[in-house]
JSON list of C-alpha atoms in Angstrom, two decimals:
[
{"chain": "G", "resi": 1, "resn": "GLU", "atom": "CA", "xyz": [119.33, 102.87, 131.32]},
{"chain": "G", "resi": 2, "resn": "PRO", "atom": "CA", "xyz": [115.81, 104.23, 131.70]},
{"chain": "G", "resi": 3, "resn": "GLU", "atom": "CA", "xyz": [113.02, 101.74, 131.11]},
{"chain": "G", "resi": 4, "resn": "PRO", "atom": "CA", "xyz": [111.43, 102.18, 127.69]},
{"chain": "G", "resi": 5, "resn": "GLU", "atom": "CA", "xyz": [108.03, 103.82, 127.84]},
{"chain": "G", "resi": 6, "resn": "PRO", "atom": "CA", "xyz": [105.30, 101.19, 127.88]},
{"chain": "G", "resi": 7, "resn": "VAL", "atom": "CA", "xyz": [103.36, 101.10, 124.63]},
{"chain": "G", "resi": 8, "resn": "PHE", "atom": "CA", "xyz": [100.08, 103.01, 124.88]},
{"chain": "G", "resi": 9, "resn": "ILE", "atom": "CA", "xyz": [97.30, 100.73, 123.67]},
{"chain": "G", "resi": 10, "resn": "THR", "atom": "CA", "xyz": [93.58, 100.45, 124.30]},
{"chain": "G", "resi": 11, "resn": "PRO", "atom": "CA", "xyz": [90.96, 98.01, 122.98]},
{"chain": "G", "resi": 12, "resn": "ASP", "atom": "CA", "xyz": [89.77, 100.71, 120.56]},
{"chain": "G", "resi": 13, "resn": "LEU", "atom": "CA", "xyz": [93.28, 101.33, 119.23]},
{"chain": "G", "resi": 14, "resn": "ALA", "atom": "CA", "xyz": [93.72, 97.55, 118.83]},
{"chain": "G", "resi": 15, "resn": "PHE", "atom": "CA", "xyz": [90.54, 97.51, 116.72]},
{"chain": "G", "resi": 16, "resn": "MET", "atom": "CA", "xyz": [92.29, 99.77, 114.18]},
{"chain": "G", "resi": 17, "resn": "GLU", "atom": "CA", "xyz": [95.64, 97.94, 114.50]},
{"chain": "G", "resi": 18, "resn": "VAL", "atom": "CA", "xyz": [97.51, 100.92, 115.95]},
{"chain": "G", "resi": 19, "resn": "HIS", "atom": "CA", "xyz": [99.19, 101.91, 119.21]},
{"chain": "G", "resi": 20, "resn": "GLY", "atom": "CA", "xyz": [100.37, 105.18, 120.71]},
{"chain": "G", "resi": 21, "resn": "HIS", "atom": "CA", "xyz": [98.51, 108.46, 121.21]},
{"chain": "G", "resi": 22, "resn": "VAL", "atom": "CA", "xyz": [96.62, 108.27, 117.93]},
{"chain": "G", "resi": 23, "resn": "LYS", "atom": "CA", "xyz": [94.15, 111.00, 117.03]},
{"chain": "G", "resi": 24, "resn": "SER", "atom": "CA", "xyz": [92.95, 109.45, 113.75]},
{"chain": "G", "resi": 25, "resn": "VAL", "atom": "CA", "xyz": [93.57, 106.69, 111.23]},
{"chain": "G", "resi": 26, "resn": "GLU", "atom": "CA", "xyz": [92.33, 107.10, 107.69]},
{"chain": "G", "resi": 27, "resn": "TYR", "atom": "CA", "xyz": [92.39, 104.70, 104.75]},
{"chain": "G", "resi": 28, "resn": "PRO", "atom": "CA", "xyz": [91.81, 105.64, 101.10]},
{"chain": "G", "resi": 29, "resn": "GLY", "atom": "CA", "xyz": [88.24, 104.73, 100.28]},
{"chain": "G", "resi": 30, "resn": "GLY", "atom": "CA", "xyz": [86.64, 106.25, 103.34]},
{"chain": "G", "resi": 31, "resn": "ARG", "atom": "CA", "xyz": [87.41, 104.09, 106.38]},
{"chain": "G", "resi": 32, "resn": "LYS", "atom": "CA", "xyz": [88.32, 106.47, 109.20]},
{"chain": "G", "resi": 33, "resn": "ALA", "atom": "CA", "xyz": [88.58, 106.29, 112.98]},
{"chain": "G", "resi": 34, "resn": "VAL", "atom": "CA", "xyz": [88.93, 109.24, 115.34]},
{"chain": "G", "resi": 35, "resn": "PHE", "atom": "CA", "xyz": [90.06, 108.83, 118.97]},
{"chain": "G", "resi": 36, "resn": "ASP", "atom": "CA", "xyz": [90.11, 110.98, 122.08]},
{"chain": "G", "resi": 37, "resn": "GLU", "atom": "CA", "xyz": [93.30, 111.46, 124.11]},
{"chain": "G", "resi": 38, "resn": "LYS", "atom": "CA", "xyz": [92.49, 108.41, 126.23]},
{"chain": "G", "resi": 39, "resn": "GLY", "atom": "CA", "xyz": [92.45, 106.15, 123.17]},
{"chain": "G", "resi": 40, "resn": "ASN", "atom": "CA", "xyz": [88.66, 105.81, 123.00]},
{"chain": "G", "resi": 41, "resn": "LEU", "atom": "CA", "xyz": [86.98, 105.69, 119.60]},
{"chain": "G", "resi": 42, "resn": "VAL", "atom": "CA", "xyz": [84.82, 108.80, 119.24]},
{"chain": "G", "resi": 43, "resn": "ASP", "atom": "CA", "xyz": [83.97, 108.65, 115.54]},
{"chain": "G", "resi": 44, "resn": "TYR", "atom": "CA", "xyz": [84.11, 105.82, 113.03]},
{"chain": "G", "resi": 45, "resn": "ALA", "atom": "CA", "xyz": [83.17, 105.63, 109.37]},
{"chain": "G", "resi": 46, "resn": "THR", "atom": "CA", "xyz": [83.51, 102.92, 106.73]},
{"chain": "G", "resi": 47, "resn": "GLU", "atom": "CA", "xyz": [83.39, 103.00, 102.95]},
{"chain": "G", "resi": 48, "resn": "TYR", "atom": "CA", "xyz": [79.66, 102.30, 103.21]},
{"chain": "G", "resi": 49, "resn": "SER", "atom": "CA", "xyz": [78.44, 104.12, 106.30]},
{"chain": "G", "resi": 50, "resn": "GLY", "atom": "CA", "xyz": [77.64, 107.49, 104.71]},
{"chain": "G", "resi": 51, "resn": "GLU", "atom": "CA", "xyz": [75.33, 109.69, 106.76]},
{"chain": "G", "resi": 52, "resn": "THR", "atom": "CA", "xyz": [73.91, 106.89, 108.87]},
{"chain": "G", "resi": 53, "resn": "GLY", "atom": "CA", "xyz": [77.16, 106.09, 110.66]},
{"chain": "G", "resi": 54, "resn": "VAL", "atom": "CA", "xyz": [78.20, 102.79, 112.13]},
{"chain": "G", "resi": 55, "resn": "GLN", "atom": "CA", "xyz": [76.59, 100.88, 114.98]},
{"chain": "G", "resi": 56, "resn": "ILE", "atom": "CA", "xyz": [79.21, 99.40, 117.30]},
{"chain": "G", "resi": 57, "resn": "GLY", "atom": "CA", "xyz": [78.83, 96.48, 119.72]},
{"chain": "G", "resi": 58, "resn": "ARG", "atom": "CA", "xyz": [81.27, 95.77, 122.54]},
{"chain": "G", "resi": 59, "resn": "ASP", "atom": "CA", "xyz": [82.02, 92.81, 124.79]},
{"chain": "G", "resi": 60, "resn": "ASP", "atom": "CA", "xyz": [82.30, 92.98, 128.59]},
{"chain": "G", "resi": 61, "resn": "ASP", "atom": "CA", "xyz": [85.98, 93.98, 128.34]},
{"chain": "G", "resi": 62, "resn": "GLY", "atom": "CA", "xyz": [85.16, 96.96, 126.13]},
{"chain": "G", "resi": 63, "resn": "TYR", "atom": "CA", "xyz": [86.50, 95.48, 122.90]},
{"chain": "G", "resi": 64, "resn": "ILE", "atom": "CA", "xyz": [84.66, 96.28, 119.67]},
{"chain": "G", "resi": 65, "resn": "VAL", "atom": "CA", "xyz": [83.25, 92.93, 118.56]},
{"chain": "G", "resi": 66, "resn": "THR", "atom": "CA", "xyz": [80.59, 93.96, 116.01]},
{"chain": "G", "resi": 67, "resn": "THR", "atom": "CA", "xyz": [79.98, 96.78, 113.57]},
{"chain": "G", "resi": 68, "resn": "TYR", "atom": "CA", "xyz": [77.01, 97.40, 111.31]},
{"chain": "G", "resi": 69, "resn": "ASP", "atom": "CA", "xyz": [77.08, 100.04, 108.58]},
{"chain": "G", "resi": 70, "resn": "GLY", "atom": "CA", "xyz": [73.95, 99.45, 106.55]},
{"chain": "G", "resi": 71, "resn": "PRO", "atom": "CA", "xyz": [74.89, 98.65, 102.93]},
{"chain": "G", "resi": 72, "resn": "GLY", "atom": "CA", "xyz": [78.24, 97.16, 103.97]},
{"chain": "G", "resi": 73, "resn": "GLY", "atom": "CA", "xyz": [76.48, 94.79, 106.33]},
{"chain": "G", "resi": 74, "resn": "SER", "atom": "CA", "xyz": [77.77, 93.60, 109.66]},
{"chain": "G", "resi": 75, "resn": "ALA", "atom": "CA", "xyz": [81.24, 92.57, 110.70]},
{"chain": "G", "resi": 76, "resn": "MET", "atom": "CA", "xyz": [82.60, 90.71, 113.71]},
{"chain": "G", "resi": 77, "resn": "TYR", "atom": "CA", "xyz": [85.98, 91.00, 115.39]},
{"chain": "G", "resi": 78, "resn": "ASP", "atom": "CA", "xyz": [88.05, 88.95, 117.81]},
{"chain": "G", "resi": 79, "resn": "TYR", "atom": "CA", "xyz": [91.26, 89.72, 119.69]},
{"chain": "G", "resi": 80, "resn": "ASP", "atom": "CA", "xyz": [94.30, 88.24, 121.33]},
{"chain": "G", "resi": 81, "resn": "LYS", "atom": "CA", "xyz": [93.56, 90.15, 124.55]},
{"chain": "G", "resi": 82, "resn": "GLU", "atom": "CA", "xyz": [96.82, 89.20, 126.24]},
{"chain": "G", "resi": 83, "resn": "ASN", "atom": "CA", "xyz": [98.74, 91.10, 123.54]},
{"chain": "G", "resi": 84, "resn": "MET", "atom": "CA", "xyz": [95.87, 93.49, 122.70]},
{"chain": "G", "resi": 85, "resn": "ARG", "atom": "CA", "xyz": [95.90, 92.54, 119.02]},
{"chain": "G", "resi": 86, "resn": "LEU", "atom": "CA", "xyz": [93.13, 92.14, 116.48]},
{"chain": "G", "resi": 87, "resn": "VAL", "atom": "CA", "xyz": [93.23, 88.53, 115.26]},
{"chain": "G", "resi": 88, "resn": "LEU", "atom": "CA", "xyz": [89.99, 88.09, 113.33]},
{"chain": "G", "resi": 89, "resn": "THR", "atom": "CA", "xyz": [87.65, 90.11, 111.17]},
{"chain": "G", "resi": 90, "resn": "ALA", "atom": "CA", "xyz": [84.62, 88.38, 109.72]},
{"chain": "G", "resi": 91, "resn": "GLY", "atom": "CA", "xyz": [81.56, 89.42, 107.83]},
{"chain": "G", "resi": 92, "resn": "GLY", "atom": "CA", "xyz": [78.85, 88.36, 105.49]},
{"chain": "G", "resi": 93, "resn": "ASP", "atom": "CA", "xyz": [75.50, 89.12, 104.02]},
{"chain": "G", "resi": 94, "resn": "GLY", "atom": "CA", "xyz": [73.75, 85.79, 104.51]},
{"chain": "G", "resi": 95, "resn": "ALA", "atom": "CA", "xyz": [74.72, 84.35, 101.13]},
{"chain": "G", "resi": 96, "resn": "TYR", "atom": "CA", "xyz": [78.42, 84.93, 101.54]},
{"chain": "G", "resi": 97, "resn": "TYR", "atom": "CA", "xyz": [80.67, 84.78, 104.59]},
{"chain": "G", "resi": 98, "resn": "SER", "atom": "CA", "xyz": [84.34, 85.64, 104.87]},
{"chain": "G", "resi": 99, "resn": "GLU", "atom": "CA", "xyz": [86.88, 85.44, 107.68]},
{"chain": "G", "resi": 100, "resn": "CYS", "atom": "CA", "xyz": [90.30, 87.05, 107.81]},
{"chain": "G", "resi": 101, "resn": "HIS", "atom": "CA", "xyz": [92.68, 85.75, 110.46]},
{"chain": "G", "resi": 102, "resn": "LEU", "atom": "CA", "xyz": [95.55, 88.17, 111.14]},
{"chain": "G", "resi": 103, "resn": "GLU", "atom": "CA", "xyz": [98.98, 86.67, 111.79]},
{"chain": "G", "resi": 104, "resn": "TYR", "atom": "CA", "xyz": [101.83, 88.55, 113.50]},
{"chain": "G", "resi": 105, "resn": "ASP", "atom": "CA", "xyz": [105.53, 87.99, 114.09]},
{"chain": "G", "resi": 106, "resn": "GLU", "atom": "CA", "xyz": [107.09, 88.03, 117.57]},
{"chain": "G", "resi": 107, "resn": "GLU", "atom": "CA", "xyz": [107.44, 91.82, 117.48]},
{"chain": "G", "resi": 108, "resn": "GLY", "atom": "CA", "xyz": [103.75, 92.24, 116.71]},
{"chain": "G", "resi": 109, "resn": "ASN", "atom": "CA", "xyz": [104.17, 93.14, 113.04]},
{"chain": "G", "resi": 110, "resn": "ILE", "atom": "CA", "xyz": [101.45, 91.94, 110.70]},
{"chain": "G", "resi": 111, "resn": "ILE", "atom": "CA", "xyz": [102.87, 89.28, 108.37]},
{"chain": "G", "resi": 112, "resn": "ARG", "atom": "CA", "xyz": [99.94, 87.35, 106.90]},
{"chain": "G", "resi": 113, "resn": "TYR", "atom": "CA", "xyz": [96.21, 87.39, 106.32]},
{"chain": "G", "resi": 114, "resn": "ASN", "atom": "CA", "xyz": [94.60, 83.94, 106.32]},
{"chain": "G", "resi": 115, "resn": "PHE", "atom": "CA", "xyz": [91.18, 83.90, 104.66]},
{"chain": "G", "resi": 116, "resn": "VAL", "atom": "CA", "xyz": [88.24, 81.53, 104.79]},
{"chain": "G", "resi": 117, "resn": "ASP", "atom": "CA", "xyz": [85.49, 82.32, 102.27]},
{"chain": "G", "resi": 118, "resn": "GLU", "atom": "CA", "xyz": [82.15, 80.53, 102.17]},
{"chain": "G", "resi": 119, "resn": "ASP", "atom": "CA", "xyz": [79.51, 80.87, 99.48]},
{"chain": "G", "resi": 120, "resn": "MET", "atom": "CA", "xyz": [76.22, 79.50, 100.84]},
{"chain": "G", "resi": 121, "resn": "ALA", "atom": "CA", "xyz": [74.49, 79.48, 97.43]},
{"chain": "G", "resi": 122, "resn": "GLU", "atom": "CA", "xyz": [77.30, 77.55, 95.75]},
{"chain": "G", "resi": 123, "resn": "ASP", "atom": "CA", "xyz": [78.07, 75.58, 98.94]},
{"chain": "G", "resi": 124, "resn": "THR", "atom": "CA", "xyz": [81.77, 76.27, 98.49]},
{"chain": "G", "resi": 125, "resn": "ARG", "atom": "CA", "xyz": [84.51, 77.02, 101.00]},
{"chain": "G", "resi": 126, "resn": "ASP", "atom": "CA", "xyz": [87.89, 78.44, 100.01]},
{"chain": "G", "resi": 127, "resn": "GLN", "atom": "CA", "xyz": [90.93, 78.91, 102.22]},
{"chain": "G", "resi": 128, "resn": "TRP", "atom": "CA", "xyz": [93.81, 81.09, 101.10]},
{"chain": "G", "resi": 129, "resn": "SER", "atom": "CA", "xyz": [96.57, 83.25, 102.51]},
{"chain": "G", "resi": 130, "resn": "LEU", "atom": "CA", "xyz": [98.15, 86.53, 101.63]},
{"chain": "G", "resi": 131, "resn": "ASP", "atom": "CA", "xyz": [101.65, 87.36, 102.85]},
{"chain": "G", "resi": 132, "resn": "VAL", "atom": "CA", "xyz": [102.05, 91.03, 103.67]},
{"chain": "G", "resi": 133, "resn": "GLU", "atom": "CA", "xyz": [105.15, 93.07, 104.32]},
{"chain": "G", "resi": 134, "resn": "ILE", "atom": "CA", "xyz": [105.45, 96.36, 106.13]},
{"chain": "G", "resi": 135, "resn": "VAL", "atom": "CA", "xyz": [107.07, 98.84, 103.74]},
{"chain": "G", "resi": 136, "resn": "THR", "atom": "CA", "xyz": [106.96, 101.98, 105.89]},
{"chain": "G", "resi": 137, "resn": "LYS", "atom": "CA", "xyz": [106.48, 102.60, 109.60]},
{"chain": "G", "resi": 138, "resn": "ASP", "atom": "CA", "xyz": [106.05, 105.96, 111.28]},
{"chain": "G", "resi": 139, "resn": "GLU", "atom": "CA", "xyz": [108.04, 107.14, 114.33]},
{"chain": "G", "resi": 140, "resn": "GLN", "atom": "CA", "xyz": [105.56, 105.41, 116.66]},
{"chain": "G", "resi": 141, "resn": "GLY", "atom": "CA", "xyz": [106.09, 102.06, 114.95]},
{"chain": "G", "resi": 142, "resn": "ASN", "atom": "CA", "xyz": [102.70, 101.89, 113.23]},
{"chain": "G", "resi": 143, "resn": "TRP", "atom": "CA", "xyz": [102.69, 100.83, 109.58]},
{"chain": "G", "resi": 144, "resn": "THR", "atom": "CA", "xyz": [101.71, 103.47, 107.05]},
{"chain": "G", "resi": 145, "resn": "GLU", "atom": "CA", "xyz": [102.46, 101.41, 103.92]},
{"chain": "G", "resi": 146, "resn": "LEU", "atom": "CA", "xyz": [101.87, 97.69, 103.63]},
{"chain": "G", "resi": 147, "resn": "LYS", "atom": "CA", "xyz": [102.80, 95.54, 100.63]},
{"chain": "G", "resi": 148, "resn": "VAL", "atom": "CA", "xyz": [99.78, 93.36, 99.91]},
{"chain": "G", "resi": 149, "resn": "ASP", "atom": "CA", "xyz": [100.02, 91.06, 96.91]},
{"chain": "G", "resi": 150, "resn": "ASP", "atom": "CA", "xyz": [100.97, 93.33, 93.97]},
{"chain": "G", "resi": 151, "resn": "GLY", "atom": "CA", "xyz": [99.76, 96.53, 95.58]},
{"chain": "G", "resi": 152, "resn": "ILE", "atom": "CA", "xyz": [100.51, 98.84, 98.47]},
{"chain": "G", "resi": 153, "resn": "ALA", "atom": "CA", "xyz": [97.93, 99.53, 101.17]},
{"chain": "G", "resi": 154, "resn": "LYS", "atom": "CA", "xyz": [98.35, 102.98, 102.68]},
{"chain": "G", "resi": 155, "resn": "ARG", "atom": "CA", "xyz": [96.91, 104.72, 105.70]},
{"chain": "G", "resi": 156, "resn": "VAL", "atom": "CA", "xyz": [97.39, 108.13, 107.26]},
{"chain": "G", "resi": 157, "resn": "ILE", "atom": "CA", "xyz": [97.85, 108.26, 111.03]},
{"chain": "G", "resi": 158, "resn": "VAL", "atom": "CA", "xyz": [97.64, 111.53, 112.97]},
{"chain": "G", "resi": 159, "resn": "TYR", "atom": "CA", "xyz": [98.81, 111.79, 116.59]},
{"chain": "G", "resi": 160, "resn": "PHE", "atom": "CA", "xyz": [98.01, 114.08, 119.49]}
]
């Protein structure tokens, strides 16, 4: 029995919650990431970035830990580096702050988003969860359709 090929993953691929030799990931609404053949992010746009693009900050290990896209504001990210998985996205505009903690099963499939929302003006803090279910995976094992609440989140993944 030949050993299964190790999964190709880089910090930049982990940022977009994909693995394998991904060329691009695109969401409806305008969020799009483009990678080179080594799995490095070469172009990134959000719903808000427009012509100005997105400023990206990295930690010492090369993980994307901050993004800033002008009108959309800034976002922060954290990872389970042992498993190269995105575990937290957070953002705010000063008056409002929101965290999304990503929860995975043993196989690394996304199963739940756990949110913490804070409204500074109202001095309120809400915690809530959203169970998600992978509807469709592509041949590489990346989800292309995700059942979220009453809707379906879709993304298009192109490979080298």
